[in-house]
Amino acid sequence: MNQNNDKQKYFLQTFGCQMNERDSETMAGLLEGMGYEPVANAEDADIIILNTCTVRETAENKVWGRIGELKVLKSKKPDLIIGICGCMAQQKETAEKIRRKAPHIELIFGTHNIHELPEMINRLVAERKPLLNVWNAEGSIVENLPARRKSKVKAFVSIMFGCNNFCTYCIVPYVRGRERSRQIADIVREVKSLAEQGYKEVTLLGQNVNSYGKDLPEKTDFADLLEVLNEIDGIRRIRYMTSHPRDFTSKLIDVIARSEKVCEHFHLPVQSGSNSILKKMNRGYTREYYFELVAEIRSKIPHASITTDIIVGFPGETRQDFENTMDLLDKVRYDSAFTFVYNKRSGTPAASMTDQVPDEEKSKRIVELIEFQNKISLEKNLCEVGREHEVLAEGMKNNQNKVEARTRTNKLVLLNGDSNMIGNMYRVKIVKAGPWHLDGEILSSGKN
Ligand code: SAH
Ligand code: SF4
Ligand code: F3S
């Protein structure tokens, strides 16, 4: 192996959502541009960066735990640089708290200036003085940053940054700034280059991809972007996340229906099935509107899968409101759902609402909800047995001779095989189903 052991090593740990994953890929690219190489264990690194999430307290607690562990490492290796960035660090009070409580963290920066990473590291190495560099507001989009992507098969492509929706429970708009869309030409260039590198799938990222283009000078929208990307040779699948149900237009459904590469999977976070709670959440739609949207999707794309995010225990949620959410689940019959207990985020409007639901009640409701959804997920998956699907082999299941593949509807299918299959498409028949995955048998390999 041609390994230069004099090279400085980096270790990057990512918490939170796909936007953070994508930011970490950029940071990895920047670090490798500086001559750093990746290592699998934090213990072997010369620089460790934690890219953090603050969407719920549990996410933050994980980071605080890690900060504590790293203190020991720093005391053994005084030259080690430990940096914290991302959504937690973007909040002024939290950044200050990290500086106060964890002096072994010498580099703190936010979500808006990751492109400055090389300068920040050089400054830190030269001056050996802790550096806190959190921008108050977003700057303009920086294009052409390098990236070291995790997968060779599927890639995340950011199409916009920030969020203007201010759902009353959510911290994201405060830590990611206002909506900014990338130019179509820049996105097309990136996706073409991914196709040339052999990528088969792209997932377009934004907090609300349906707002794409609203801030651009030309008149364009997300549906137009999908149509353009659908024409790029080599890319076989296009996914996107996340869509706000309020902004999901008929035009967009029509474009998805006729765009061969855009997958038939709709992640439509509903959050609650109660109109009064939806109003207090500032979601901008009613359950009746949501049912119509689901009906339109199902009539135009009958085999589409639909998934969602749900919050239980939002302030003021009564037993009846919760029952309305259960009823919505029963009517929509999601393929799967991410379920969350409402968690107060300081600075958001919901945090100061007076009618907070007691923890005990929230826990009871989430258990009920998860149980119900698991039953539906299993029933939906059982319907898949005997059906045929085209799947993309994406990776190996840990410690097992199983290949992880996905249907266009985003269901996980396990196949017998080895790592040579990764990156190929197969036609499979589903032979068994559980609540979380399907087992498949290969019928033939698709065009690769
Ligand atoms: N932009 C995306 C995702 C935002 S965060 C969207 O709008 O769907 C992912 C999910 O976390 C949200 O959909 C919501 O269900 C959940 N979430 C956000 N803030 C929360 C909070 N304070 N407590 C509990 N769950 C929360
Ligand atoms: Fe948060 Fe709402 Fe924006 Fe999603 S749309 S990131 S839930 S404020
Ligand atoms: Fe977390 Fe920030 Fe994403 S708060 S969910 S990492 S945008």
Short mmCIF file of C-alpha atoms and ligand atoms in Angstrom, two decimals:
data_model
loop_
_atom_site.label_atom_id
_atom_site.label_comp_id
_atom_site.label_asym_id
_atom_site.label_seq_id
_atom_site.Cartn_x
_atom_site.Cartn_y
_atom_site.Cartn_z
CA MET A 1 0.00 0.00 0.00
CA ASN A 2 1.34 3.37 -0.93
CA GLN A 3 0.68 5.26 2.26
CA ASN A 4 2.64 8.30 3.25
CA ASN A 5 2.75 8.12 7.02
CA ASP A 6 4.02 11.67 7.38
CA LYS A 7 0.70 12.93 6.15
CA GLN A 8 -1.55 14.65 8.64
CA LYS A 9 -4.73 12.71 9.39
CA TYR A 10 -8.31 13.89 9.81
CA PHE A 11 -11.39 12.39 11.40
CA LEU A 12 -14.80 13.88 10.70
CA GLN A 13 -17.91 12.86 12.62
CA THR A 14 -21.31 13.94 11.37
CA PHE A 15 -24.53 14.26 13.35
CA GLY A 16 -27.96 15.18 11.94
CA CYS A 17 -29.44 15.29 8.49
CA GLN A 18 -28.31 14.89 4.89
CA MET A 19 -27.43 18.59 4.64
CA ASN A 20 -24.83 18.01 7.32
CA GLU A 21 -23.62 14.84 5.56
CA ARG A 22 -23.17 16.90 2.41
CA ASP A 23 -21.35 19.69 4.29
CA SER A 24 -19.02 17.08 5.77
CA GLU A 25 -18.22 15.82 2.28
CA THR A 26 -17.19 19.35 1.37
CA MET A 27 -15.05 19.65 4.49
CA ALA A 28 -13.43 16.28 3.70
CA GLY A 29 -12.66 17.61 0.21
CA LEU A 30 -11.16 20.80 1.65
CA LEU A 31 -9.04 18.86 4.16
CA GLU A 32 -7.76 16.49 1.49
CA GLY A 33 -6.93 19.53 -0.64
CA MET A 34 -4.71 20.66 2.24
CA GLY A 35 -2.91 17.31 2.24
CA TYR A 36 -4.78 15.64 5.11
CA GLU A 37 -5.87 12.02 4.72
CA PRO A 38 -8.82 10.32 6.40
CA VAL A 39 -8.50 7.82 9.27
CA ALA A 40 -11.09 5.43 10.62
CA ASN A 41 -10.41 6.14 14.32
CA ALA A 42 -10.44 9.48 16.08
CA GLU A 43 -7.45 8.28 18.15
CA ASP A 44 -5.22 8.34 15.05
CA ALA A 45 -6.18 11.80 13.87
CA ASP A 46 -4.30 15.11 14.01
CA ILE A 47 -7.52 17.00 13.48
CA ILE A 48 -11.01 15.96 14.59
CA ILE A 49 -14.11 17.84 13.48
CA LEU A 50 -17.60 17.26 14.84
CA ASN A 51 -20.32 18.50 12.49
CA THR A 52 -23.27 18.93 14.82
CA CYS A 53 -27.08 18.95 14.83
CA THR A 54 -29.40 20.87 17.14
CA VAL A 55 -32.85 19.86 15.88
CA ARG A 56 -33.68 18.07 19.15
CA GLU A 57 -32.03 17.89 22.56
CA THR A 58 -31.07 14.23 22.02
CA ALA A 59 -28.92 15.28 19.05
CA GLU A 60 -27.15 17.87 21.18
CA ASN A 61 -26.64 15.46 24.07
CA LYS A 62 -24.77 13.07 21.79
CA VAL A 63 -22.40 15.87 20.83
CA TRP A 64 -21.82 16.94 24.45
CA GLY A 65 -21.02 13.30 25.27
CA ARG A 66 -18.48 13.18 22.46
CA ILE A 67 -16.95 16.50 23.52
CA GLY A 68 -16.36 14.98 26.97
CA GLU A 69 -14.72 11.86 25.53
CA LEU A 70 -12.40 13.89 23.34
CA LYS A 71 -11.04 15.79 26.34
CA VAL A 72 -9.09 12.68 27.36
CA LEU A 73 -7.61 12.36 23.89
CA LYS A 74 -6.55 16.00 23.81
CA SER A 75 -4.80 15.66 27.17
CA LYS A 76 -2.72 12.79 25.70
CA LYS A 77 -2.06 14.57 22.40
CA PRO A 78 -1.64 18.31 23.03
CA ASP A 79 -1.12 19.12 19.33
CA LEU A 80 -4.44 17.57 18.35
CA ILE A 81 -6.87 20.09 16.87
CA ILE A 82 -10.53 19.55 17.75
CA GLY A 83 -13.13 21.58 15.91
CA ILE A 84 -16.90 21.90 16.27
CA CYS A 85 -19.11 23.20 13.51
CA GLY A 86 -22.63 22.81 12.18
CA CYS A 87 -26.02 23.74 13.53
CA MET A 88 -25.20 23.58 17.24
CA ALA A 89 -22.16 25.80 16.83
CA GLN A 90 -24.16 28.23 14.70
CA GLN A 91 -26.10 29.30 17.80
CA LYS A 92 -24.26 32.06 19.57
CA GLU A 93 -25.07 30.95 23.12
CA THR A 94 -24.11 27.35 22.40
CA ALA A 95 -20.85 28.40 20.74
CA GLU A 96 -20.04 30.50 23.83
CA LYS A 97 -20.98 27.62 26.10
CA ILE A 98 -18.65 25.24 24.22
CA ARG A 99 -15.84 27.78 24.53
CA ARG A 100 -16.46 28.16 28.25
CA LYS A 101 -17.05 24.53 29.18
CA ALA A 102 -14.73 22.80 26.74
CA PRO A 103 -11.45 24.69 26.32
CA HIS A 104 -9.99 21.64 24.55
CA ILE A 105 -12.14 22.58 21.54
CA GLU A 106 -9.92 25.11 19.78
CA LEU A 107 -11.91 25.71 16.63
CA ILE A 108 -15.59 26.68 16.54
CA PHE A 109 -17.37 27.73 13.36
CA GLY A 110 -20.93 27.70 12.06
CA THR A 111 -22.92 26.52 9.05
CA HIS A 112 -22.27 29.59 6.87
CA ASN A 113 -18.50 29.54 6.59
CA ILE A 114 -17.31 25.98 6.12
CA HIS A 115 -15.52 27.16 2.95
CA GLU A 116 -13.14 29.07 5.25
CA LEU A 117 -11.94 25.83 6.86
CA PRO A 118 -8.42 25.82 5.29
CA GLU A 119 -7.72 29.44 6.37
CA MET A 120 -9.06 28.74 9.85
CA ILE A 121 -6.83 25.69 10.29
CA ASN A 122 -3.77 27.51 8.98
CA ARG A 123 -4.41 30.39 11.37
CA LEU A 124 -4.91 28.06 14.30
CA VAL A 125 -1.71 26.14 13.56
CA ALA A 126 0.29 29.37 13.15
CA GLU A 127 -1.06 31.23 16.17
CA ARG A 128 -2.13 28.32 18.39
CA LYS A 129 -4.93 30.47 19.78
CA PRO A 130 -8.52 29.18 20.03
CA LEU A 131 -10.62 30.44 17.16
CA LEU A 132 -14.35 31.13 17.27
CA ASN A 133 -15.61 32.19 13.87
CA VAL A 134 -19.38 31.98 13.57
CA TRP A 135 -20.95 34.20 10.93
CA ASN A 136 -24.15 35.89 12.06
CA ALA A 137 -25.83 35.53 8.69
CA GLU A 138 -25.53 33.56 5.52
CA GLY A 139 -23.28 34.83 2.73
CA SER A 140 -23.78 34.15 -0.95
CA ILE A 141 -23.43 30.56 -2.16
CA VAL A 142 -19.83 29.48 -2.69
CA GLU A 143 -19.54 27.27 -5.78
CA ASN A 144 -16.77 24.90 -6.90
CA LEU A 145 -15.74 23.64 -3.49
CA PRO A 146 -14.11 20.23 -3.56
CA ALA A 147 -15.92 17.20 -2.13
CA ARG A 148 -14.90 13.76 -0.93
CA ARG A 149 -18.14 11.81 -1.29
CA LYS A 150 -18.89 8.80 0.88
CA SER A 151 -20.53 6.64 -1.76
CA LYS A 152 -19.43 5.92 -5.33
CA VAL A 153 -22.97 5.02 -6.38
CA LYS A 154 -25.30 7.68 -5.04
CA ALA A 155 -24.56 11.32 -4.35
CA PHE A 156 -26.17 14.15 -2.47
CA VAL A 157 -26.48 17.37 -4.43
CA SER A 158 -27.55 20.51 -2.58
CA ILE A 159 -29.89 22.57 -4.73
CA MET A 160 -30.71 25.18 -2.12
CA PHE A 161 -29.77 26.19 1.39
CA GLY A 162 -31.74 27.60 4.32
CA CYS A 163 -35.44 27.69 5.12
CA ASN A 164 -38.04 30.49 5.21
CA ASN A 165 -40.89 28.48 6.66
CA PHE A 166 -40.46 29.02 10.37
CA CYS A 167 -42.59 26.11 11.54
CA THR A 168 -43.05 27.16 15.14
CA TYR A 169 -41.27 24.12 16.66
CA CYS A 170 -38.24 24.19 14.41
CA ILE A 171 -34.74 25.60 14.96
CA VAL A 172 -33.51 25.00 11.39
CA PRO A 173 -34.34 28.46 9.92
CA TYR A 174 -32.34 30.06 12.75
CA VAL A 175 -29.22 28.00 12.13
CA ARG A 176 -29.35 27.64 8.34
CA GLY A 177 -30.45 31.14 7.35
CA ARG A 178 -32.83 32.21 4.57
CA GLU A 179 -33.53 30.27 1.40
CA ARG A 180 -30.88 30.55 -1.31
CA SER A 181 -31.13 28.53 -4.53
CA ARG A 182 -28.16 27.48 -6.61
CA GLN A 183 -28.22 28.42 -10.29
CA ILE A 184 -29.62 25.66 -12.53
CA ALA A 185 -26.39 25.73 -14.58
CA ASP A 186 -24.26 25.02 -11.50
CA ILE A 187 -26.48 22.10 -10.46
CA VAL A 188 -26.48 20.67 -13.99
CA ARG A 189 -22.68 20.91 -14.14
CA GLU A 190 -22.36 19.04 -10.83
CA VAL A 191 -24.80 16.28 -11.82
CA LYS A 192 -23.11 15.84 -15.23
CA SER A 193 -19.76 15.51 -13.54
CA LEU A 194 -21.23 12.91 -11.13
CA ALA A 195 -22.58 10.96 -14.11
CA GLU A 196 -19.13 11.03 -15.71
CA GLN A 197 -17.66 9.66 -12.48
CA GLY A 198 -20.09 6.74 -12.67
CA TYR A 199 -22.71 7.80 -10.13
CA LYS A 200 -26.11 6.23 -10.78
CA GLU A 201 -28.27 8.16 -8.37
CA VAL A 202 -28.53 11.72 -7.10
CA THR A 203 -30.57 13.02 -4.18
CA LEU A 204 -31.34 16.70 -4.47
CA LEU A 205 -31.19 18.36 -1.08
CA GLY A 206 -32.97 21.32 0.43
CA GLN A 207 -35.04 21.95 3.57
CA ASN A 208 -37.95 22.58 1.23
CA VAL A 209 -37.02 21.70 -2.33
CA ASN A 210 -40.42 22.90 -3.50
CA SER A 211 -39.30 26.48 -2.89
CA TYR A 212 -36.42 26.00 -5.31
CA GLY A 213 -35.96 28.96 -7.65
CA LYS A 214 -38.21 31.45 -5.87
CA ASP A 215 -35.19 33.65 -5.16
CA LEU A 216 -33.57 33.32 -8.59
CA PRO A 217 -33.84 36.11 -11.18
CA GLU A 218 -35.16 33.79 -13.91
CA LYS A 219 -38.65 32.33 -13.65
CA THR A 220 -38.05 28.70 -12.77
CA ASP A 221 -39.09 26.15 -10.20
CA PHE A 222 -38.30 22.69 -8.84
CA ALA A 223 -40.37 20.93 -11.52
CA ASP A 224 -38.32 22.69 -14.25
CA LEU A 225 -35.10 21.63 -12.54
CA LEU A 226 -36.24 17.99 -12.43
CA GLU A 227 -37.06 18.07 -16.14
CA VAL A 228 -33.58 19.34 -16.98
CA LEU A 229 -31.80 16.83 -14.74
CA ASN A 230 -33.90 13.98 -16.09
CA GLU A 231 -32.09 14.43 -19.44
CA ILE A 232 -28.58 13.83 -18.08
CA ASP A 233 -27.13 10.60 -19.45
CA GLY A 234 -25.71 8.08 -17.01
CA ILE A 235 -27.80 9.12 -14.02
CA ARG A 236 -30.48 6.49 -13.53
CA ARG A 237 -32.34 7.72 -10.48
CA ILE A 238 -33.24 11.13 -9.10
CA ARG A 239 -34.51 11.56 -5.55
CA TYR A 240 -35.09 14.72 -3.53
CA MET A 241 -35.72 15.78 0.02
CA THR A 242 -37.54 17.37 1.69
CA SER A 243 -40.83 18.51 0.20
CA HIS A 244 -43.22 20.75 2.03
CA PRO A 245 -46.77 19.45 1.36
CA ARG A 246 -48.05 23.04 1.13
CA ASP A 247 -45.91 23.73 -1.95
CA PHE A 248 -46.42 20.43 -3.79
CA THR A 249 -48.07 21.56 -7.03
CA SER A 250 -50.01 19.53 -9.61
CA LYS A 251 -47.37 20.58 -12.13
CA LEU A 252 -44.70 18.94 -9.97
CA ILE A 253 -46.68 15.69 -9.66
CA ASP A 254 -47.14 15.64 -13.45
CA VAL A 255 -43.43 16.20 -14.07
CA ILE A 256 -42.50 13.44 -11.62
CA ALA A 257 -45.03 11.11 -13.28
CA ARG A 258 -43.51 11.59 -16.73
CA SER A 259 -39.81 11.89 -15.79
CA GLU A 260 -38.36 8.43 -16.17
CA LYS A 261 -35.55 8.92 -13.66
CA VAL A 262 -37.43 10.67 -10.88
CA CYS A 263 -38.30 7.94 -8.38
CA GLU A 264 -41.85 7.19 -7.22
CA HIS A 265 -41.18 7.97 -3.59
CA PHE A 266 -42.83 10.89 -1.85
CA HIS A 267 -41.56 11.97 1.54
CA LEU A 268 -44.28 14.33 2.68
CA PRO A 269 -43.83 15.37 6.32
CA VAL A 270 -47.32 15.88 7.71
CA GLN A 271 -46.25 16.56 11.34
CA SER A 272 -49.80 16.31 12.71
CA GLY A 273 -53.26 15.13 11.71
CA SER A 274 -55.06 17.84 13.65
CA ASN A 275 -56.01 21.10 11.96
CA SER A 276 -55.68 23.19 15.10
CA ILE A 277 -52.18 21.81 15.77
CA LEU A 278 -51.16 22.26 12.13
CA LYS A 279 -52.22 25.89 12.48
CA LYS A 280 -50.22 26.38 15.67
CA MET A 281 -47.27 24.76 13.93
CA ASN A 282 -47.55 27.29 11.08
CA ARG A 283 -47.56 24.50 8.50
CA GLY A 284 -49.89 26.30 6.09
CA TYR A 285 -52.17 23.37 5.17
CA THR A 286 -55.08 21.39 6.60
CA ARG A 287 -55.57 17.64 6.85
CA GLU A 288 -58.22 17.88 4.11
CA TYR A 289 -55.72 19.53 1.78
CA TYR A 290 -53.16 16.83 2.64
CA PHE A 291 -55.63 14.03 1.85
CA GLU A 292 -56.31 15.63 -1.54
CA LEU A 293 -52.58 15.82 -2.25
CA VAL A 294 -52.10 12.15 -1.39
CA ALA A 295 -55.12 11.21 -3.53
CA GLU A 296 -53.75 13.15 -6.50
CA ILE A 297 -50.34 11.46 -6.17
CA ARG A 298 -51.93 8.03 -5.93
CA SER A 299 -54.22 8.60 -8.90
CA LYS A 300 -51.35 9.82 -11.11
CA ILE A 301 -48.63 7.44 -9.82
CA PRO A 302 -50.46 4.39 -8.41
CA HIS A 303 -47.38 2.50 -7.17
CA ALA A 304 -45.80 5.47 -5.41
CA SER A 305 -44.59 4.99 -1.87
CA ILE A 306 -45.37 7.71 0.65
CA THR A 307 -43.47 8.37 3.87
CA THR A 308 -43.68 11.10 6.47
CA ASP A 309 -42.43 12.81 9.63
CA ILE A 310 -44.71 13.17 12.64
CA ILE A 311 -44.35 15.07 15.89
CA VAL A 312 -46.38 14.06 18.94
CA GLY A 313 -46.91 16.21 22.00
CA PHE A 314 -46.73 19.63 20.37
CA PRO A 315 -47.92 22.28 22.89
CA GLY A 316 -51.69 22.15 23.30
CA GLU A 317 -52.04 18.71 21.65
CA THR A 318 -55.09 17.12 23.26
CA ARG A 319 -55.96 13.44 23.25
CA GLN A 320 -58.42 14.25 20.44
CA ASP A 321 -55.70 15.99 18.39
CA PHE A 322 -53.53 12.93 18.82
CA GLU A 323 -56.42 10.67 17.79
CA ASN A 324 -56.71 12.78 14.64
CA THR A 325 -53.07 12.02 13.86
CA MET A 326 -53.72 8.30 14.39
CA ASP A 327 -56.74 8.57 12.12
CA LEU A 328 -54.64 10.28 9.44
CA LEU A 329 -52.10 7.45 9.62
CA ASP A 330 -54.94 4.97 9.23
CA LYS A 331 -56.29 6.78 6.17
CA VAL A 332 -53.01 7.56 4.38
CA ARG A 333 -51.29 4.25 5.21
CA TYR A 334 -47.69 5.40 4.95
CA ASP A 335 -44.98 3.01 3.90
CA SER A 336 -42.97 4.27 6.84
CA ALA A 337 -42.75 7.26 9.15
CA PHE A 338 -40.12 9.06 11.21
CA THR A 339 -41.76 9.81 14.52
CA PHE A 340 -40.58 12.38 17.06
CA VAL A 341 -41.58 13.54 20.51
CA TYR A 342 -41.91 17.32 20.49
CA ASN A 343 -38.83 18.89 22.01
CA LYS A 344 -38.57 22.55 23.06
CA ARG A 345 -35.98 24.51 21.11
CA SER A 346 -35.18 27.78 22.77
CA GLY A 347 -35.82 30.80 20.58
CA THR A 348 -38.63 29.13 18.62
CA PRO A 349 -42.23 30.34 19.16
CA ALA A 350 -43.49 26.94 20.39
CA ALA A 351 -40.93 26.87 23.21
CA SER A 352 -42.75 29.70 24.98
CA MET A 353 -46.27 28.35 24.42
CA THR A 354 -47.77 27.79 27.85
CA ASP A 355 -49.72 24.59 27.25
CA GLN A 356 -46.79 22.15 27.06
CA VAL A 357 -47.79 18.47 27.13
CA PRO A 358 -46.39 16.51 30.14
CA ASP A 359 -43.46 14.20 29.27
CA GLU A 360 -45.31 11.14 30.50
CA GLU A 361 -48.21 11.78 28.14
CA LYS A 362 -45.85 12.43 25.23
CA SER A 363 -44.09 9.11 25.85
CA LYS A 364 -47.39 7.26 25.96
CA ARG A 365 -48.52 8.78 22.68
CA ILE A 366 -45.30 8.08 20.81
CA VAL A 367 -45.39 4.41 21.82
CA GLU A 368 -48.95 4.10 20.54
CA LEU A 369 -48.10 5.87 17.32
CA ILE A 370 -44.99 3.81 16.60
CA GLU A 371 -46.81 0.57 17.29
CA PHE A 372 -49.60 1.51 14.90
CA GLN A 373 -47.26 2.65 12.14
CA ASN A 374 -45.11 -0.49 12.47
CA LYS A 375 -48.20 -2.58 11.90
CA ILE A 376 -49.05 -0.57 8.76
CA SER A 377 -45.43 -0.68 7.50
CA LEU A 378 -45.40 -4.46 7.84
CA GLU A 379 -48.76 -4.83 6.09
CA LYS A 380 -47.56 -2.62 3.24
CA ASN A 381 -44.32 -4.57 2.91
CA LEU A 382 -46.17 -7.90 2.91
CA CYS A 383 -48.06 -6.69 -0.18
CA GLU A 384 -44.69 -6.50 -1.93
CA VAL A 385 -44.09 -10.25 -1.69
CA GLY A 386 -44.29 -11.73 -5.19
CA ARG A 387 -43.86 -8.33 -6.88
CA GLU A 388 -40.95 -7.50 -9.16
CA HIS A 389 -38.78 -4.41 -8.77
CA GLU A 390 -35.76 -2.78 -10.33
CA VAL A 391 -33.18 -2.24 -7.57
CA LEU A 392 -29.84 -0.48 -7.32
CA ALA A 393 -27.20 -2.31 -5.28
CA GLU A 394 -25.80 0.33 -2.94
CA GLY A 395 -23.56 -1.40 -0.40
CA MET A 396 -22.98 -4.38 1.87
CA LYS A 397 -24.91 -5.09 5.05
CA ASN A 398 -22.50 -4.94 7.98
CA ASN A 399 -20.85 -8.29 8.75
CA GLN A 400 -23.20 -10.27 6.55
CA ASN A 401 -22.94 -11.61 3.02
CA LYS A 402 -25.92 -9.55 2.01
CA VAL A 403 -26.11 -6.76 -0.50
CA GLU A 404 -28.26 -3.75 0.34
CA ALA A 405 -30.27 -2.56 -2.60
CA ARG A 406 -33.15 -0.14 -2.98
CA THR A 407 -36.30 -0.10 -5.05
CA ARG A 408 -37.29 3.11 -6.82
CA THR A 409 -39.88 3.44 -4.06
CA ASN A 410 -36.94 3.58 -1.60
CA LYS A 411 -37.56 0.23 0.06
CA LEU A 412 -34.52 -1.63 1.31
CA VAL A 413 -34.07 -5.05 -0.34
CA LEU A 414 -31.45 -7.54 0.86
CA LEU A 415 -29.93 -9.81 -1.77
CA ASN A 416 -27.47 -12.68 -1.60
CA GLY A 417 -24.22 -11.66 -3.23
CA ASP A 418 -20.97 -9.81 -2.84
CA SER A 419 -19.46 -6.36 -3.14
CA ASN A 420 -18.89 -6.75 -6.92
CA MET A 421 -22.60 -6.13 -7.30
CA ILE A 422 -22.43 -2.62 -5.82
CA GLY A 423 -23.38 0.04 -8.35
CA ASN A 424 -25.35 -2.35 -10.59
CA MET A 425 -29.07 -2.47 -11.24
CA TYR A 426 -31.00 -5.73 -10.93
CA ARG A 427 -34.47 -6.95 -11.61
CA VAL A 428 -35.59 -8.78 -8.47
CA LYS A 429 -38.59 -10.62 -7.12
CA ILE A 430 -39.54 -9.95 -3.50
CA VAL A 431 -39.70 -13.23 -1.58
CA LYS A 432 -40.06 -12.12 2.03
CA ALA A 433 -41.02 -9.01 3.98
CA GLY A 434 -40.43 -7.59 7.44
CA PRO A 435 -41.35 -4.14 8.78
CA TRP A 436 -37.94 -2.61 7.87
CA HIS A 437 -36.75 -4.49 4.83
CA LEU A 438 -37.59 -6.95 2.07
CA ASP A 439 -35.66 -10.00 0.87
CA GLY A 440 -35.26 -10.34 -2.87
CA GLU A 441 -34.16 -12.88 -5.45
CA ILE A 442 -32.33 -11.70 -8.55
CA LEU A 443 -34.16 -12.39 -11.80
CA SER A 444 -31.75 -10.61 -14.14
CA SER A 445 -29.33 -7.72 -14.13
CA GLY A 446 -30.77 -4.56 -15.56
CA LYS A 447 -28.95 -2.32 -18.05
CA ASN A 448 -25.95 -1.00 -16.16
N1 SAH B 1 -37.01 20.47 6.34
C1 SAH B 1 -37.48 19.20 6.63
C2 SAH B 1 -36.85 18.53 7.83
C3 SAH B 1 -36.69 19.29 9.06
S1 SAH B 1 -36.07 18.48 10.48
C4 SAH B 1 -38.97 19.31 6.69
O1 SAH B 1 -39.51 20.38 6.73
O2 SAH B 1 -39.61 18.29 6.68
C5 SAH B 1 -36.73 16.85 10.38
C6 SAH B 1 -37.91 16.59 11.24
O3 SAH B 1 -37.60 16.79 12.59
C7 SAH B 1 -39.10 17.47 11.00
O4 SAH B 1 -39.85 17.08 9.89
C8 SAH B 1 -39.88 17.31 12.28
O5 SAH B 1 -40.76 16.22 12.21
C9 SAH B 1 -38.80 17.02 13.31
N2 SAH B 1 -38.59 18.14 14.23
C10 SAH B 1 -38.16 19.38 13.94
N3 SAH B 1 -38.12 20.14 15.06
C11 SAH B 1 -38.54 19.36 16.08
C12 SAH B 1 -38.75 19.57 17.49
N4 SAH B 1 -38.52 20.74 18.05
N5 SAH B 1 -39.18 18.52 18.22
C13 SAH B 1 -39.43 17.32 17.65
N6 SAH B 1 -39.27 17.07 16.34
C14 SAH B 1 -38.83 18.08 15.56
FE1 SF4 B 2 -38.06 23.25 9.93
FE2 SF4 B 2 -40.41 23.70 8.83
FE3 SF4 B 2 -38.18 24.57 7.63
FE4 SF4 B 2 -38.69 21.98 7.72
S1 SF4 B 2 -39.92 23.53 6.65
S2 SF4 B 2 -36.75 22.97 8.16
S3 SF4 B 2 -39.69 21.72 9.68
S4 SF4 B 2 -39.00 25.29 9.58
FE1 F3S B 3 -29.89 19.03 12.43
FE2 F3S B 3 -29.05 21.15 11.22
FE3 F3S B 3 -29.97 19.16 9.83
S1 F3S B 3 -30.23 21.12 13.06
S2 F3S B 3 -31.47 18.23 11.17
S3 F3S B 3 -28.18 19.11 11.08
S4 F3S B 3 -30.18 21.31 9.33
#
